[in-house]
Amino acid sequence: MTTIETTNALRLLQAADEFCAGLGGEFSAVHGISVNEFLMLLHLDRAASNRLPRVDLGKRMHVSASTITRMAAPMEKTGLLAKESDARDARLSFVVITQTGKQKLSEVFATFEKRAQYLFDDRCSTEELEQLSALLRRIAPKALGTLTA
Amino acid sequence: MTTIETTNALRLLQAADEFCAGLGGEFSAVHGISVNEFLMLLHLDRAASNRLPRVDLGKRMHVSASTITRMAAPMEKTGLLAKESDARDARLSFVVITQTGKQKLSEVFATFEKRAQYLFDDRCSTEELEQLSALLRRIAPKALGTLTA
DNA sequence: GCAAAAAACTTGCATACGCAAGCATTATGA
DNA sequence: TCATAATGCTTGCGTATGCAAGTTTTTTGC
């Protein structure tokens, strides 16, 4: 006998995995970007001053600090991101999203929205969408990194 | 202006990611297994005759066939899985979950259930859990690989 | 004020994964 | 029937990622 909580957790994982797989394919083909790179741009765009210390960014994305270092490097080369330092604390190295990065993000975000639309299209009423929104809100990240305010 | 569908998709990704991160940590520490290995055992346990062709298994898990080959190999060595061939089609190579694998799965599944319980605990009423279940059911994988019947 | 601990970041190494190529087997169609 | 295509699987190679160690800078405790 499995509980309703278990069933929901399994469905949550499978639904996200399925959506993510389709998303990754289109992102890669159309925009030449990965889902994680998209999420990185999004986190930075939502952050105060459009920037975050590398450690913070890693925590929000559930990846290690070294991954941030290595993911950001090529994106700095292509001008999507920039690096900034803190006058008060020389250890900190901020990752900043540039105007170019914001432009790119808006393009990729359009694809995301299209996919999101398709995910729920003809499957949920407006009322159900609101219900789902409220429920997911409760089990999403609590303190840091909430992408949906 | 972002739509409710977009918000829901973002929350879905973040909630799953958060849950998955915590799960992976405990699975690794307590059971010495990855989330994907757990899902592999689960898919096989749910499948007819407790076995699946490697290609099918890959599609259900959203990973490539080569990943299945490489993931299954060590699990065959440790006796969690076994290999079977088809008399009719010599190309097929089934992955089968053994009794040992089922035993392991039940242990890991207990941890999964505990985490699932904690995820929703004190956050959702029984009625809301049922609502969520119905909504997630609609956006979960359609044809193959539904882990939740 | 200083030594020790902590924090932020980077780099070396090991692992996990996808893609493309290759092999073996089966299905297709003329 | 037989050549061609398709399918299932594995392997080589490149990329992505985590962990642990090392460096630099800041904080803490005495």
CSV table of C-alpha atoms in Angstrom, one decimal, chain A residues 1-7, chain B residues 46 109 113 130:
chain,number,residue,atom,x,y,z
A,1,MET,CA,0.0,0.0,0.0
A,2,THR,CA,1.5,3.3,-1.1
A,3,THR,CA,0.3,6.6,0.4
A,4,ILE,CA,-1.0,9.5,-1.6
A,5,GLU,CA,2.1,11.5,-0.7
A,6,THR,CA,4.3,8.8,-2.3
A,7,THR,CA,2.2,8.8,-5.4
B,46,ARG,CA,6.4,-2.3,-12.1
B,109,PHE,CA,11.4,2.8,-1.2
B,113,GLU,CA,8.1,7.3,1.3
B,130,GLU,CA,-6.1,14.3,-3.9
